[in-house]
mmCIF file with all atom_site columns, C-alpha atoms in Angstrom:
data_model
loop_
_atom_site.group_PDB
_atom_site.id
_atom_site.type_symbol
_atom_site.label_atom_id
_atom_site.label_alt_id
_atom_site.label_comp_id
_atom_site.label_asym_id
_atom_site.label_entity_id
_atom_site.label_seq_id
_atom_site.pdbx_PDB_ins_code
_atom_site.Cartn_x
_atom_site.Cartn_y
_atom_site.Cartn_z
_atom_site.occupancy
_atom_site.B_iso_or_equiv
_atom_site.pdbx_formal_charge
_atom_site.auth_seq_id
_atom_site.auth_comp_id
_atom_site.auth_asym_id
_atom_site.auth_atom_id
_atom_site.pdbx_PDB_model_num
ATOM 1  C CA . UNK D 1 1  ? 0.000   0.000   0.000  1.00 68.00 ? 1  UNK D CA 1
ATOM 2  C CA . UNK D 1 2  ? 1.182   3.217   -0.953 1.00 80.00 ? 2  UNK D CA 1
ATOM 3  C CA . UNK D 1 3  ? 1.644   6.846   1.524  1.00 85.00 ? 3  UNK D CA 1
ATOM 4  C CA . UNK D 1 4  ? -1.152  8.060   0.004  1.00 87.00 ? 4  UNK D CA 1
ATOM 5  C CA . UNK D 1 5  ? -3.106  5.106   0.849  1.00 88.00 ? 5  UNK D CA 1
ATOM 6  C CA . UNK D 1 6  ? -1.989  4.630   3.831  1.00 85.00 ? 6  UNK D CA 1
ATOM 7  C CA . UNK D 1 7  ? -2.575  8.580   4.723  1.00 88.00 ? 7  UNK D CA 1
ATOM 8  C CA . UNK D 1 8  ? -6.078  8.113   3.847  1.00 89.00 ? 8  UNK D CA 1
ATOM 9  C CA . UNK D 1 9  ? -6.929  4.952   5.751  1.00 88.00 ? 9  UNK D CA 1
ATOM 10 C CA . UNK D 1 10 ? -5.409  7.072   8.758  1.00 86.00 ? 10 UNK D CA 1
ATOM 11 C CA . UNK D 1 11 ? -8.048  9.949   8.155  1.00 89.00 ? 11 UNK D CA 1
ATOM 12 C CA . UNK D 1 12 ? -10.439 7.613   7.761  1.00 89.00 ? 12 UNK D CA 1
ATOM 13 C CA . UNK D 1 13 ? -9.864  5.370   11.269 1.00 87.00 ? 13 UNK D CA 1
ATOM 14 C CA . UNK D 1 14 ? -9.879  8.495   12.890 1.00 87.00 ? 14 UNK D CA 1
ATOM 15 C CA . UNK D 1 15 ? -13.060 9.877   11.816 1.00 88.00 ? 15 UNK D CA 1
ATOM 16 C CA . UNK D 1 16 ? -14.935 6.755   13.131 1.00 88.00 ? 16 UNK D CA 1
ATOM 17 C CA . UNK D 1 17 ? -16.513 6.865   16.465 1.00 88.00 ? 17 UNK D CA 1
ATOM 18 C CA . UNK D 1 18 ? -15.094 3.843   18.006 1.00 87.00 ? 18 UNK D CA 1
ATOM 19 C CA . UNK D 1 19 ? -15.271 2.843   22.046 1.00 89.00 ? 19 UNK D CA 1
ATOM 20 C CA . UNK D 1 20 ? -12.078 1.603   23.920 1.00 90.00 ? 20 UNK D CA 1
ATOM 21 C CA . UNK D 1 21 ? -13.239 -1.904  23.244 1.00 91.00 ? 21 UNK D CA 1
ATOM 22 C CA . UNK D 1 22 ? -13.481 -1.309  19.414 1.00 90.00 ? 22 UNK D CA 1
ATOM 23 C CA . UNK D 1 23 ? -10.218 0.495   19.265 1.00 88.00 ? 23 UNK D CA 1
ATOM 24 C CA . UNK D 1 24 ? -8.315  -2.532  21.228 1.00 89.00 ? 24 UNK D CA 1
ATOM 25 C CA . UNK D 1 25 ? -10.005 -4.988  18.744 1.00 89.00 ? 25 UNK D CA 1
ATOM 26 C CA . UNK D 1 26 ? -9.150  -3.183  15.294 1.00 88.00 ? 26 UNK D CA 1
ATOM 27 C CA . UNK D 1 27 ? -5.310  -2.655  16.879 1.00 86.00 ? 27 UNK D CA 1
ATOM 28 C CA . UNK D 1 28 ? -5.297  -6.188  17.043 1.00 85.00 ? 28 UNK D CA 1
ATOM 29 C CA . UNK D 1 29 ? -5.954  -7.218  13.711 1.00 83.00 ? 29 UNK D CA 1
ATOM 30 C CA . UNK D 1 30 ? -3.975  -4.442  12.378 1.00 82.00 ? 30 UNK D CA 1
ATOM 31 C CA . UNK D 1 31 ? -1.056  -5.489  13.992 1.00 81.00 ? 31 UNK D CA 1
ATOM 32 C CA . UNK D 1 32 ? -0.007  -9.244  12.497 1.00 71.00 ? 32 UNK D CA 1
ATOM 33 C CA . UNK D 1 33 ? 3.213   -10.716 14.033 1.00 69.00 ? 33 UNK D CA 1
ATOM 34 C CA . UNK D 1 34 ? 6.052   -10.386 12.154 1.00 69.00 ? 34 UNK D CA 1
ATOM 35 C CA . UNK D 1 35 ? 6.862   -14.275 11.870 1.00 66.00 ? 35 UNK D CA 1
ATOM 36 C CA . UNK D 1 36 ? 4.202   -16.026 10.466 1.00 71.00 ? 36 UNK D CA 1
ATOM 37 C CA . UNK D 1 37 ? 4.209   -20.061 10.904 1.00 77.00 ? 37 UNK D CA 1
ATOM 38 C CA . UNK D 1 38 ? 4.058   -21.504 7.401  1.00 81.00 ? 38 UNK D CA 1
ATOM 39 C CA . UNK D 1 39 ? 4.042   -25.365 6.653  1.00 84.00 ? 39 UNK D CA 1
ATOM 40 C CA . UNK D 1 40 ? 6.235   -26.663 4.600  1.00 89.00 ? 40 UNK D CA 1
ATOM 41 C CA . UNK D 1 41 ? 5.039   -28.984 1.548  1.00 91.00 ? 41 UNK D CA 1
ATOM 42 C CA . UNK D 1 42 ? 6.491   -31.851 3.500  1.00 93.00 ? 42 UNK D CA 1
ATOM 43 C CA . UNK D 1 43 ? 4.764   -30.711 7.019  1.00 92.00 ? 43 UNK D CA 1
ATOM 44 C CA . UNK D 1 44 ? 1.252   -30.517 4.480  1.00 92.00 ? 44 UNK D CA 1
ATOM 45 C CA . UNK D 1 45 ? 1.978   -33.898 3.395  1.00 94.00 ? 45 UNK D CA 1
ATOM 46 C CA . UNK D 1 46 ? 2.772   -35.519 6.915  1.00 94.00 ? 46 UNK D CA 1
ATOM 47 C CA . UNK D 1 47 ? -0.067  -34.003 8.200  1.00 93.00 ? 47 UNK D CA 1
ATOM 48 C CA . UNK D 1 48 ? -2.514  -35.438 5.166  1.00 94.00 ? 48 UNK D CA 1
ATOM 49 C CA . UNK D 1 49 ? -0.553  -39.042 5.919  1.00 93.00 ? 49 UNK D CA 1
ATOM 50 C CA . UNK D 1 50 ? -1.815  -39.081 9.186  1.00 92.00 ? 50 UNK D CA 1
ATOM 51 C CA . UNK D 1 51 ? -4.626  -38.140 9.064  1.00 91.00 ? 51 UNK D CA 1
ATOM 52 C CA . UNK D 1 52 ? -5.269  -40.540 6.019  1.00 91.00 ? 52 UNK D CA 1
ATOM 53 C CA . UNK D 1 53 ? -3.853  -43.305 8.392  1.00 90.00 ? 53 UNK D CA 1
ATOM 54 C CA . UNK D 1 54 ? -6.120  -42.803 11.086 1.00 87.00 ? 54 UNK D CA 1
ATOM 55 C CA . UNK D 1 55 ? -9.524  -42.664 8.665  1.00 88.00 ? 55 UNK D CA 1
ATOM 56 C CA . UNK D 1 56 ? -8.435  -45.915 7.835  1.00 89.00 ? 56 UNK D CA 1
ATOM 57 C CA . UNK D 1 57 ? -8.022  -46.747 11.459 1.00 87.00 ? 57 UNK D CA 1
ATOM 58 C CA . UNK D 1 58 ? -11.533 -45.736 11.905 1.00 85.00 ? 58 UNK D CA 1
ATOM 59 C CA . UNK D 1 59 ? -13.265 -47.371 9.171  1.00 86.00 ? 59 UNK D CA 1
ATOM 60 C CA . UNK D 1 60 ? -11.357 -50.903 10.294 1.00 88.00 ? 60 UNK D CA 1
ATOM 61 C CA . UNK D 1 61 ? -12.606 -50.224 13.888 1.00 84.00 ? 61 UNK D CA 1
ATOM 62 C CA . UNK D 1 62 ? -9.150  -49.512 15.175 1.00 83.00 ? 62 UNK D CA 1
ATOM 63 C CA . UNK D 1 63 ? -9.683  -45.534 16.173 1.00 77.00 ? 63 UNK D CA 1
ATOM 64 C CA . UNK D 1 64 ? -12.185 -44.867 18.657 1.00 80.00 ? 64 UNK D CA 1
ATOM 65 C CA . UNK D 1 65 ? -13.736 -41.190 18.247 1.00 81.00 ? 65 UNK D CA 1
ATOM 66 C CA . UNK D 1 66 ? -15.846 -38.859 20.532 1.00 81.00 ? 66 UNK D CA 1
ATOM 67 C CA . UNK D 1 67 ? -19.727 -37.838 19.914 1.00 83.00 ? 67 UNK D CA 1
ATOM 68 C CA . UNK D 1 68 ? -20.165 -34.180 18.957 1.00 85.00 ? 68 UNK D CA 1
ATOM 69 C CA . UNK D 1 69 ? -21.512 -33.516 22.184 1.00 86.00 ? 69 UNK D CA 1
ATOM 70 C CA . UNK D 1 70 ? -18.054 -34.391 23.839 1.00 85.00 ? 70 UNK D CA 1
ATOM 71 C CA . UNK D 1 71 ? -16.191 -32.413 21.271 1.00 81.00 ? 71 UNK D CA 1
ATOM 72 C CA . UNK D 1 72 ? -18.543 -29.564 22.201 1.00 85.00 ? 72 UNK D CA 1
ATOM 73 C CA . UNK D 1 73 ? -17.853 -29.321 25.913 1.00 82.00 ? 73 UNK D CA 1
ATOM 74 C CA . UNK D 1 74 ? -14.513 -29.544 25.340 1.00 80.00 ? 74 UNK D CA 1
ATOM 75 C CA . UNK D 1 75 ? -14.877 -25.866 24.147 1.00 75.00 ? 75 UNK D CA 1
#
C-alpha cells in the first residue's frame, strides 16, 4: 500500500466513532506478528498421511472417536 493510501486509511480510522473496546479490537488485527508459521510442503503432506492413516483406522474399527456432544464441551 502506498503513503497516500496509507494517509487516507489514517483519516479515515480516525473519523470513526469507536469505544475503547473497538479500538483494542481493530489494533489487534492491524497489527499481524512479524513471523508467520508456514508449513512446509512436507509438514502438508505428513499431516494429510496421518490423518489418512487414522480414517483408515476408523473405518477398520481400530480408532475410537468422541460424539459431537463431547467435542462440544470440550470448548
Amino acid at each position: 500500500m502506498n503513503a497516500v493510501s496509507m494517509n487516507n486509511l489514517w483519516t479515515y480510522l480516525q473519523g470513526l466513532s469507536l469505544t475503547a473496546s473497538n479500538r483494542k479490537w481493530l489494533a489487534e488485527r492491524l497489527v499481524e506478528p512479524e513471523n508467520k508459521e508456514i508449513m512446509s510442503d512436507q509438514e502438508i503432506k505428513d499431516g494429510l498421511a496421518e490423518a489418512f492413516s487414522k480414517l483408515d483406522g476408523l473405518k477398520q474399527g481400530n480408532v475410537k472417536t468422541r460424539s459431537a456432544e463431547e467435542l462440544l464441551y470440550e470448548l
